[in-house]
Tab-separated table of C-alpha atoms and ligand atoms in Angstrom:
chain	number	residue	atom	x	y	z
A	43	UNK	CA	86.062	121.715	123.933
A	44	UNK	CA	87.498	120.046	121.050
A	45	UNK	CA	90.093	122.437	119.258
A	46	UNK	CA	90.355	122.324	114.932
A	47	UNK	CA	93.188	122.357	112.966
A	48	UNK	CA	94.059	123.480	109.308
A	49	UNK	CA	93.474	120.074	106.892
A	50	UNK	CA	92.957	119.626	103.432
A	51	UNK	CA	89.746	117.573	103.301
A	52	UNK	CA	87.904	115.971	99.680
A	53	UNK	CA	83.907	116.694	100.345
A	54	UNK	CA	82.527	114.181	97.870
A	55	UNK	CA	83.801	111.625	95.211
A	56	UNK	CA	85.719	113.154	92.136
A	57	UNK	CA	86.144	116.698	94.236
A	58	UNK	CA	89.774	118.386	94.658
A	59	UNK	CA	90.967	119.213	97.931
A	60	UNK	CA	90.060	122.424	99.745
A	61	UNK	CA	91.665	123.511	103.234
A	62	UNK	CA	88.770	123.312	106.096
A	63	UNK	CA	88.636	123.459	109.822
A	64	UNK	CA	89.077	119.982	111.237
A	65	UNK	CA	88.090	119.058	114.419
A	66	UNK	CA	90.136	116.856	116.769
A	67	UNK	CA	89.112	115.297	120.039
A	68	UNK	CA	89.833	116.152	123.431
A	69	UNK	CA	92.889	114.511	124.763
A	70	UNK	CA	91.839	111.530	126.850
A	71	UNK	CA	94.482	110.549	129.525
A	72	UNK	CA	96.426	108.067	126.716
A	73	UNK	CA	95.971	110.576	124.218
A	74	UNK	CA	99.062	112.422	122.571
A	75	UNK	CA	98.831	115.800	120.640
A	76	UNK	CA	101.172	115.690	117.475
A	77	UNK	CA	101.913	119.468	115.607
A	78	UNK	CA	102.202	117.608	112.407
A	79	UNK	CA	105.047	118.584	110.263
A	80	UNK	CA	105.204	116.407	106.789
A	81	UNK	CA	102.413	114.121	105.817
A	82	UNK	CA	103.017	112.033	103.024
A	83	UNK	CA	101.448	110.637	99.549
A	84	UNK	CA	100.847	106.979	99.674
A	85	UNK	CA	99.105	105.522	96.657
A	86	UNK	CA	96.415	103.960	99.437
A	87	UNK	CA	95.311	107.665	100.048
A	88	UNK	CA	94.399	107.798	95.723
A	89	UNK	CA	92.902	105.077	96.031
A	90	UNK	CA	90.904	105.598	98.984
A	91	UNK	CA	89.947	109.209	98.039
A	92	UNK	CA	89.162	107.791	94.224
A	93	UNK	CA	87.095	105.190	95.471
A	94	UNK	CA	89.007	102.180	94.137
A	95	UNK	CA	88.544	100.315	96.837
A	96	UNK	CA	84.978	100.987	97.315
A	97	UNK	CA	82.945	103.404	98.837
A	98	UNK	CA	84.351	106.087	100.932
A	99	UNK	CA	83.704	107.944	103.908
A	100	UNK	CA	83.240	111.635	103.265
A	101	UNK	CA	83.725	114.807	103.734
A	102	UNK	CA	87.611	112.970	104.125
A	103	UNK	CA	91.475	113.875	104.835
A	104	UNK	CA	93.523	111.233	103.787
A	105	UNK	CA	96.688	110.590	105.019
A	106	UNK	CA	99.174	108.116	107.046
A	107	UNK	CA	102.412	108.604	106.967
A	108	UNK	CA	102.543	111.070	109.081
A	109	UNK	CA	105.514	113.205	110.957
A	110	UNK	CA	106.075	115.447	113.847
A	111	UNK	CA	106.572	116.781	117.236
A	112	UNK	CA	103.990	116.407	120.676
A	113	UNK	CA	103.143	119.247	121.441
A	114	UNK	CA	100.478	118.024	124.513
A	115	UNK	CA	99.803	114.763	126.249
A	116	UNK	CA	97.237	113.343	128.277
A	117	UNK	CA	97.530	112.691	131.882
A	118	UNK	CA	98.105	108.749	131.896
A	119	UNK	CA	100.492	108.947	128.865
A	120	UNK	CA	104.219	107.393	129.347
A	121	UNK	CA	105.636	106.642	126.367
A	122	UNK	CA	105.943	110.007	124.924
A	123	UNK	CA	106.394	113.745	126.164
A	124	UNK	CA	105.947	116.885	124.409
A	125	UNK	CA	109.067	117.823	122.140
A	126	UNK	CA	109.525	114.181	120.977
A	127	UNK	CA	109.932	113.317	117.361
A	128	UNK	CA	107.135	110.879	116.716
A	129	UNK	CA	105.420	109.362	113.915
A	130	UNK	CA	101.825	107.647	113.174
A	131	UNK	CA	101.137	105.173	110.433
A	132	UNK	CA	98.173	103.593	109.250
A	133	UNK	CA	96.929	102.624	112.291
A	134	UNK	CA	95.199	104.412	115.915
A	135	UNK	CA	93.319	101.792	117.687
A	136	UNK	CA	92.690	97.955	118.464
A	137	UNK	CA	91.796	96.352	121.253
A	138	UNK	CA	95.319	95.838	122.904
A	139	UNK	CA	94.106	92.890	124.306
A	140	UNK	CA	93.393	89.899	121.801
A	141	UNK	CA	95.806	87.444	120.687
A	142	UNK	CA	96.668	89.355	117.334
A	143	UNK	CA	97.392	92.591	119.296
A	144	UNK	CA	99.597	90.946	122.215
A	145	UNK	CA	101.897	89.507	120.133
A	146	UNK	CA	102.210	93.083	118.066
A	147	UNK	CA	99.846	92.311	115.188
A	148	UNK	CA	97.531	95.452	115.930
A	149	UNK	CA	96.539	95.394	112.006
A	150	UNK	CA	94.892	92.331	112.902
A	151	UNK	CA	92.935	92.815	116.125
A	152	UNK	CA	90.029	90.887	116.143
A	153	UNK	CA	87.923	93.759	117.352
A	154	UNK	CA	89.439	95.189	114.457
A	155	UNK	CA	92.346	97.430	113.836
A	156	UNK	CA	91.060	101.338	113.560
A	157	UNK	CA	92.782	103.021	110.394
A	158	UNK	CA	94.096	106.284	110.456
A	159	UNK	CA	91.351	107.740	108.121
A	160	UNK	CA	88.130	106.503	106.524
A	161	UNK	CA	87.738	103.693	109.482
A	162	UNK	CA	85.392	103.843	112.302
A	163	UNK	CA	86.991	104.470	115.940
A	164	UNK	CA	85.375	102.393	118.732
A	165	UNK	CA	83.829	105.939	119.870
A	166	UNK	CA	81.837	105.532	116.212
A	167	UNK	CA	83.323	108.188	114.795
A	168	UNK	CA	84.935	108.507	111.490
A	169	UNK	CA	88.837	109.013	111.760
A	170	UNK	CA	90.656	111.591	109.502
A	171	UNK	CA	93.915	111.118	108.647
A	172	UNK	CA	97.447	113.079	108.587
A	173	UNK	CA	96.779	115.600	105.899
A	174	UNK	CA	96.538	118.199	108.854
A	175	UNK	CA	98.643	120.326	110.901
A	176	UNK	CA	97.460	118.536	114.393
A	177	UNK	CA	96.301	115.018	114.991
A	178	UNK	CA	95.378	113.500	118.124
A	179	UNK	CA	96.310	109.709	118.837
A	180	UNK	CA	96.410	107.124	121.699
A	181	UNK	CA	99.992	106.513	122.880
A	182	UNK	CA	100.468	102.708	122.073
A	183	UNK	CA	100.201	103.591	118.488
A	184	UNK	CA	103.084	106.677	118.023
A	185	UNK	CA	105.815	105.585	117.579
A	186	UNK	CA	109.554	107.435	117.844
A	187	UNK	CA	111.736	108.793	114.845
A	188	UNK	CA	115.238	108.726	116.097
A	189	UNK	CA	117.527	111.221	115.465
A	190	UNK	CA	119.398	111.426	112.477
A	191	UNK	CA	116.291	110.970	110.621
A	192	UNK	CA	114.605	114.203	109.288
A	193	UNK	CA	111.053	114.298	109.459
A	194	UNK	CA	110.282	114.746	106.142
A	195	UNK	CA	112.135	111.608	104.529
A	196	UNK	CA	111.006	109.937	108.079
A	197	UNK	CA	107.390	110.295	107.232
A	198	UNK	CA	107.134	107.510	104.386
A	199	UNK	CA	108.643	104.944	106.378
A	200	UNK	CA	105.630	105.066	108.883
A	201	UNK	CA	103.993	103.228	105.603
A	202	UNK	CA	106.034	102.314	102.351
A	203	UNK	CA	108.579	101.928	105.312
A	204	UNK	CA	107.005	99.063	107.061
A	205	UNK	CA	105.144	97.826	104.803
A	206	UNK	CA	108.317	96.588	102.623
A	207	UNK	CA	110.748	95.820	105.484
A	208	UNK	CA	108.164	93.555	107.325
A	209	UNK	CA	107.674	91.444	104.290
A	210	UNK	CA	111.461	91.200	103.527
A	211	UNK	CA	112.804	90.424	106.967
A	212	UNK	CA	109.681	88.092	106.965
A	213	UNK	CA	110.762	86.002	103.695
A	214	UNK	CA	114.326	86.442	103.854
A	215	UNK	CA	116.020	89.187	102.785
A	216	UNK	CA	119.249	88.171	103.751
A	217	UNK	CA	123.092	87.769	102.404
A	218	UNK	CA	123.097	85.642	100.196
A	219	UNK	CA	119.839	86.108	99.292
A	220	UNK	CA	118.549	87.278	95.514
A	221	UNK	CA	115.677	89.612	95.927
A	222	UNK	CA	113.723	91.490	93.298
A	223	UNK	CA	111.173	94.322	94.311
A	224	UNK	CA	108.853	94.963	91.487
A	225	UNK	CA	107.853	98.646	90.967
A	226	UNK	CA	110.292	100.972	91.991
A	227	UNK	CA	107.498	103.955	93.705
A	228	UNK	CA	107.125	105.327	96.824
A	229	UNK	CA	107.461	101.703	98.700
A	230	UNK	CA	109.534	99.987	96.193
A	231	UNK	CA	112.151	102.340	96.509
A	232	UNK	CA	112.146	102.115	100.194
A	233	UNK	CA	112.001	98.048	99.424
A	234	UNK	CA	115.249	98.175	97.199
A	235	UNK	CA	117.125	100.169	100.026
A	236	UNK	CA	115.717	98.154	103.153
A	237	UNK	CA	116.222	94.997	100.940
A	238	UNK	CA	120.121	95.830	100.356
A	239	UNK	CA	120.820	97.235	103.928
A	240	UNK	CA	119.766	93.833	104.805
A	241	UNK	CA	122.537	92.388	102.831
A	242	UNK	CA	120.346	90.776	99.947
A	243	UNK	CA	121.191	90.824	95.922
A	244	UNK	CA	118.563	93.162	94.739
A	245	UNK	CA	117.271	93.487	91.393
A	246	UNK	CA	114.468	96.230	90.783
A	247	UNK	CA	112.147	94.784	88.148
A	248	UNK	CA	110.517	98.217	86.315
A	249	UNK	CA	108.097	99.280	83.484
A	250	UNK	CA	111.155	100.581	81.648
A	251	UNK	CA	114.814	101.256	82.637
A	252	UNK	CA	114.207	105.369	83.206
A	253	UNK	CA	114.628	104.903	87.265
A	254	UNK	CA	118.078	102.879	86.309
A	255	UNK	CA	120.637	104.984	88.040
A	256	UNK	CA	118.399	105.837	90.959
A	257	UNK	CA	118.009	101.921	91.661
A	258	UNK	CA	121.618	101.611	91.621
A	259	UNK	CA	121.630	104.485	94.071
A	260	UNK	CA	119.759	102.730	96.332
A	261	UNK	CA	121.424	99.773	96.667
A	262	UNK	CA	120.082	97.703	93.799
A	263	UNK	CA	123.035	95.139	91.225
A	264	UNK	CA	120.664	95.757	88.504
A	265	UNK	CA	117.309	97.151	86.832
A	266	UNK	CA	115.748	94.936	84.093
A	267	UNK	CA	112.661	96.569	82.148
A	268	UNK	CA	109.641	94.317	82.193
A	269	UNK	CA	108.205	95.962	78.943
A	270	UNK	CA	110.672	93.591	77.370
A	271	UNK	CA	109.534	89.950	77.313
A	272	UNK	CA	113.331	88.702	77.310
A	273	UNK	CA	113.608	89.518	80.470
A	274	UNK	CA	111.182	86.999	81.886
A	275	UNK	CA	113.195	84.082	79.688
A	276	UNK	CA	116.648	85.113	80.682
A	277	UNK	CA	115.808	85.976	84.520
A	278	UNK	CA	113.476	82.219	84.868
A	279	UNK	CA	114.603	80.520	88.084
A	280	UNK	CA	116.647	83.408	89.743
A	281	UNK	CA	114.769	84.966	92.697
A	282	UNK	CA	115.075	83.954	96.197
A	283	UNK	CA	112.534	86.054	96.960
A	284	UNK	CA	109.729	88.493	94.784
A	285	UNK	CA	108.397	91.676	96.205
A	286	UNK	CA	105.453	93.020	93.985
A	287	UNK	CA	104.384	96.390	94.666
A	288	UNK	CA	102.834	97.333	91.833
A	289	UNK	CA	99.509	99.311	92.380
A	290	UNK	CA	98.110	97.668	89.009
A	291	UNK	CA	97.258	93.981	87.522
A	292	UNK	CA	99.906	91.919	86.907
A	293	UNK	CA	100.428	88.578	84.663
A	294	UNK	CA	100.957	87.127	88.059
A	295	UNK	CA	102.402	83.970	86.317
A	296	UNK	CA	105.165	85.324	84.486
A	297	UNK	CA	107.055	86.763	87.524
A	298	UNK	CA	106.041	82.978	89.550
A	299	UNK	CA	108.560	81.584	86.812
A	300	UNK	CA	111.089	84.159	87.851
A	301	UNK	CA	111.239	82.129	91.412
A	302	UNK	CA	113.442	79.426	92.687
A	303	UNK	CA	112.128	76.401	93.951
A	304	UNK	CA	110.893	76.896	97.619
A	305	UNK	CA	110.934	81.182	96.483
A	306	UNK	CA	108.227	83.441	97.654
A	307	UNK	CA	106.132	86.019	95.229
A	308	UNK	CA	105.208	88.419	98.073
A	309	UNK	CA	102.488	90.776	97.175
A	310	UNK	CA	101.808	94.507	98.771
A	311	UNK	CA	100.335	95.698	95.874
A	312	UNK	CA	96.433	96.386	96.126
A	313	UNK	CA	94.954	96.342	93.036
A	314	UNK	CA	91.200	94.959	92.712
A	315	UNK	CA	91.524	92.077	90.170
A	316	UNK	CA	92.130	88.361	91.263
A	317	UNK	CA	95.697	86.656	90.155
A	318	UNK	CA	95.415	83.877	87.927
A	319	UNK	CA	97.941	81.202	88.372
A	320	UNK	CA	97.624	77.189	87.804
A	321	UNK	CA	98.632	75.495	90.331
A	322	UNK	CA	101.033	73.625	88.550
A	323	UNK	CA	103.194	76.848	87.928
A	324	UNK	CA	103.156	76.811	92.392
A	325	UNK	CA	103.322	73.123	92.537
A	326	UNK	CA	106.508	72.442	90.234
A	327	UNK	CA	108.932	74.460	92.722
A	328	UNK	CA	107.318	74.099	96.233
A	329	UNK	CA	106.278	77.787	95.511
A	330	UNK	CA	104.645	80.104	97.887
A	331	UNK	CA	102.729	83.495	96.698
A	332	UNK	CA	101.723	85.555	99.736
A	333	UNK	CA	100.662	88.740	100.938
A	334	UNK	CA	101.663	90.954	103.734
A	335	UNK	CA	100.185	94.094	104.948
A	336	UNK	CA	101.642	96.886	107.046
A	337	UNK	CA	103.326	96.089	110.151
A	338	UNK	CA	102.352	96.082	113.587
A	339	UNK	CA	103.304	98.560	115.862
A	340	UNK	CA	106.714	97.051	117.937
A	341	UNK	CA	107.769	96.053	113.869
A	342	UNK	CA	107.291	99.980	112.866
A	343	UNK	CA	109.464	100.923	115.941
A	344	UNK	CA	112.301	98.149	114.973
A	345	UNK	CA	112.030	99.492	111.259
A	346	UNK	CA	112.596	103.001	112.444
A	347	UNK	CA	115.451	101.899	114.144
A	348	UNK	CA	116.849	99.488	111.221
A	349	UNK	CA	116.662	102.934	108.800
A	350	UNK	CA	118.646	105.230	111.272
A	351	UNK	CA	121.167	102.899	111.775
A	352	UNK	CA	121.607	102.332	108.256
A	353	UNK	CA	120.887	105.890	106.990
A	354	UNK	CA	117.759	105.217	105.264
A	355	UNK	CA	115.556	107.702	104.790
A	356	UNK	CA	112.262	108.225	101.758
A	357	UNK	CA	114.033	110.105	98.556
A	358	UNK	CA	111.110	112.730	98.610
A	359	UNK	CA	109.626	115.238	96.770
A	360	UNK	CA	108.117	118.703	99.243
A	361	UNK	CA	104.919	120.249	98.286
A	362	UNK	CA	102.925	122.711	99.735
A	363	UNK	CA	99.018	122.132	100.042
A	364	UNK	CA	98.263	123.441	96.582
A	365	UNK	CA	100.396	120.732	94.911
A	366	UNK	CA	98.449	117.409	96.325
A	367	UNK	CA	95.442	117.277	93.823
A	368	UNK	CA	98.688	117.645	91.027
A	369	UNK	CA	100.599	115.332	92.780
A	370	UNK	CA	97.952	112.330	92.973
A	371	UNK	CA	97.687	112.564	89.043
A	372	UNK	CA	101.728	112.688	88.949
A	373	UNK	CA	101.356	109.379	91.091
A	374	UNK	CA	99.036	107.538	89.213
A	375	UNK	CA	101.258	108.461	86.123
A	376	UNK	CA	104.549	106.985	87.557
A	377	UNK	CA	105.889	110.455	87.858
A	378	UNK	CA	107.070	111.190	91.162
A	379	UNK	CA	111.074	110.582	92.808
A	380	UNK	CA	109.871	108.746	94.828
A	381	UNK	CA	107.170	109.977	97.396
A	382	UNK	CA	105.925	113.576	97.584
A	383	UNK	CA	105.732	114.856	101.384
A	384	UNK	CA	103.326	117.688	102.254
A	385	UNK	CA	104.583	120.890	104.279
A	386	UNK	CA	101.420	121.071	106.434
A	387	UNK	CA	101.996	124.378	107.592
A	388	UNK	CA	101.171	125.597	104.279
A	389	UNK	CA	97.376	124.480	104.647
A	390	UNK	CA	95.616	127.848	105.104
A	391	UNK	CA	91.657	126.976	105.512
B	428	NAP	P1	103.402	104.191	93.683
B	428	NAP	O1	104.337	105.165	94.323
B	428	NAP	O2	102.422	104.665	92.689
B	428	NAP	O3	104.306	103.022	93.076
B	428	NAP	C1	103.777	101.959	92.338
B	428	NAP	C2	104.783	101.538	91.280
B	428	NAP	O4	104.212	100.448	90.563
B	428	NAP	C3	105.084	102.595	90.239
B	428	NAP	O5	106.113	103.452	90.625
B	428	NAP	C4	105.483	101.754	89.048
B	428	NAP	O6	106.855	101.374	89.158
B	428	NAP	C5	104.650	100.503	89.196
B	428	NAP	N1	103.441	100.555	88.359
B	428	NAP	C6	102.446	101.465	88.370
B	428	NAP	N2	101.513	101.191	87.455
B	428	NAP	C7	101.907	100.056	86.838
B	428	NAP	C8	101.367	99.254	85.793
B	428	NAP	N3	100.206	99.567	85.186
B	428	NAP	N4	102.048	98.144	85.434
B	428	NAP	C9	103.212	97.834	86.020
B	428	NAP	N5	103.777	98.568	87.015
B	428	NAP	C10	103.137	99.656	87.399
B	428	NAP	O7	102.523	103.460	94.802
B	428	NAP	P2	102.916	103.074	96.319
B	428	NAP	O8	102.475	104.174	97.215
B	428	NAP	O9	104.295	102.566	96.347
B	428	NAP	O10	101.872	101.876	96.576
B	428	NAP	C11	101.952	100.697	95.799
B	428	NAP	C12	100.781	99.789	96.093
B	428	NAP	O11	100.903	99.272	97.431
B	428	NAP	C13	99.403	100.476	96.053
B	428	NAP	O12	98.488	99.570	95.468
B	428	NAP	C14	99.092	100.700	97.532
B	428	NAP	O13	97.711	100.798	97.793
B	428	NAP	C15	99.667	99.446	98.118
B	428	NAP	N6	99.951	99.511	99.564
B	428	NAP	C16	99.773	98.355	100.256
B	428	NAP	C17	100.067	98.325	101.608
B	428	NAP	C18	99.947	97.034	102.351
B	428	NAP	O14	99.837	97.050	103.569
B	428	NAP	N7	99.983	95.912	101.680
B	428	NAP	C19	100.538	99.466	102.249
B	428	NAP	C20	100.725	100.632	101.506
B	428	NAP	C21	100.429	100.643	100.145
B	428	NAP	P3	107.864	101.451	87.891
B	428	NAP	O15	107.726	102.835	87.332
B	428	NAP	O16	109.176	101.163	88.519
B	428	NAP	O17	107.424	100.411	86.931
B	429	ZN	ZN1	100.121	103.770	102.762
């Protein structure tokens, strides 16, 4: 009999949250049983729930960055047993057996990748995410938070962790190397500390200079404020390397001309309208604008790893399950230092 657990589920477009009964599958032998402990707030879930991206999947519990402890496992399972720290990310299935998924590209199975909520599992069921005090997952996709890493600053990294470090170890975040991160949130901040624990020159490019000490904090030589069109004359030519992720349009063009010749504008950012950039502005400089999404699942493990050897954990804010509908509009409004975590024992259905 499948058991339920206390989540905080949105029933229809526009609606607030409300605690509900959710039901989790049986454990099938590679199945692992996680008592979830934080869940956190990435700006995916707002969109998602808010239907930015299109329609939605509901009733729906958003959710994947998620943190806790197994508490059951199935009979074939071998990579985890219960009482291990683990995490789960955006992802819980793919095929394990393509080209994309041997080499530890899971997001880009060609079966196609499950997500952790609002995605169809290969069973046909709609999966619901992390926003829950259970969740139920195949093995290959939990991963391990090492000690020294508290589960509530750990649960970011399983998304705004990975998602910035695989795109900077990707395009060379190295000594030597002059990185900016644009938009200092919930995975620019992580971006600014992975980014200088890697031994690169960061510069956090902002709306205004308000997050200026906490970018120094985090590793970062300097803050500029893009609200002041200087910035983009004095700073032309300078970056090695640009990671954008801003969750709004940007005058894609104006932060090209911040690159070197042969730099990389590396976008995470998912907002819905098209760039516009002449070629020219690509073509004088050898320059490359890219994308990157998530990481796979042997890249979330090495992040992990990276972040408790270097002491990086999420600079997060705790709420209890009252707080989230607050704390998406405190998102969306650029106030929040720098991702709120959910206690999800206090969901009460
Ligand atoms: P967030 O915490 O809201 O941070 C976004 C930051 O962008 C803000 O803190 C702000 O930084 C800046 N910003 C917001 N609105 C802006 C505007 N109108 N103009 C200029 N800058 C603005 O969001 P997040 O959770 O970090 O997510 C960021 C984006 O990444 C979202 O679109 C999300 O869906 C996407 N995402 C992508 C992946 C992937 O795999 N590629 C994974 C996870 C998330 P300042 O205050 O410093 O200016
Ligand atoms: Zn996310």
């Amino acid at each position: 009999m499948p058991t339920t657990t206390p989540a905080l589920s949105v029933s229809a477009a526009g609606e607030r949250f409300a605690p509900i009964n959710l039901e989790r599958r049986d454990l099938r032998d590679n199945d692992i049983r996680i008592d979830i402990q934080w869940a956190g707030i990435c700006h995916s879930d707002i969109h998602t729930i808010r239907e930015e991206w299109g329609t939605a999947n509901f009733p729906l519990v958003t959710g994947h960055e998620i943190a806790g402890v197994v508490s059951e496992v199935g009979s074939g399972v071998t990579r985890h047993k219960v009482g291990d720290r683990v995490g789960v990310g955006c992802l819980v299935d793919s095929c394990g057996e393509c080209e994309q998924c041997k080499n530890g590209f899971e997001q880009f199975c060609e079966r196609g990748s499950v997500g952790t909520y609002n995605s169809k599992g290969y069973d046909g069921e709609i999966t619901q995410g992390g926003y829950a005090q259970q969740v139920v997952v195949s093995e290959r996709f939990v991963v391990s938070i090492p000690e020294g890493i508290d589960l509530d600053v750990a649960a970011p990294l399983l998304c705004a962790g990975i998602t910035t470090y695989s795109p900077l170890k990707r395009w060379g975040a190295r000594p030597g190397a002059s990185v900016a991160v644009v938009g200092m949130g919930g995975l620019g901040h992580l971006g600014v500390k992975i980014a200088a624990a890697l031994g690169a020159d960061v510069t956090v490019l902002s709306r205004t200079t308000a997050k200026s000490a906490d970018a120094k904090e985090f590793g970062a030589v300097e803050h500029l404020a893009t609200s002041d069109p200087q910035v983009f004359k004095d700073n032309a030519g300078r970056f090695d390397l640009i990671l954008n992720t801003v969750s709004a349009d940007l005058p894609m063009e104006d932060y090209v001309r911040l690159l070197k010749p042969n730099g990389a504008l590396v976008s995470v950012g998912l907002p819905n309208e098209p760039y516009v950039i002449a070629p020219g502005k690509l073509i004088g400089g050898n320059k490359v604008v890219a994308g990157s999404m998530i990481g796979g699942i042997p890249e979330t493990q090495e992040m992990l790893d990276f972040c408790a050897e270097h002491g990086i954990g999420a600079t997060v804010e705790r709420i209890d399950a009252s707080q989230v509908d607050d704390a998406y509009d405190k998102v969306v409004a650029g106030d929040v230092r720098y991702r709120y975590v959910i206690d999800t024992s206090t969901i009460k259905p």
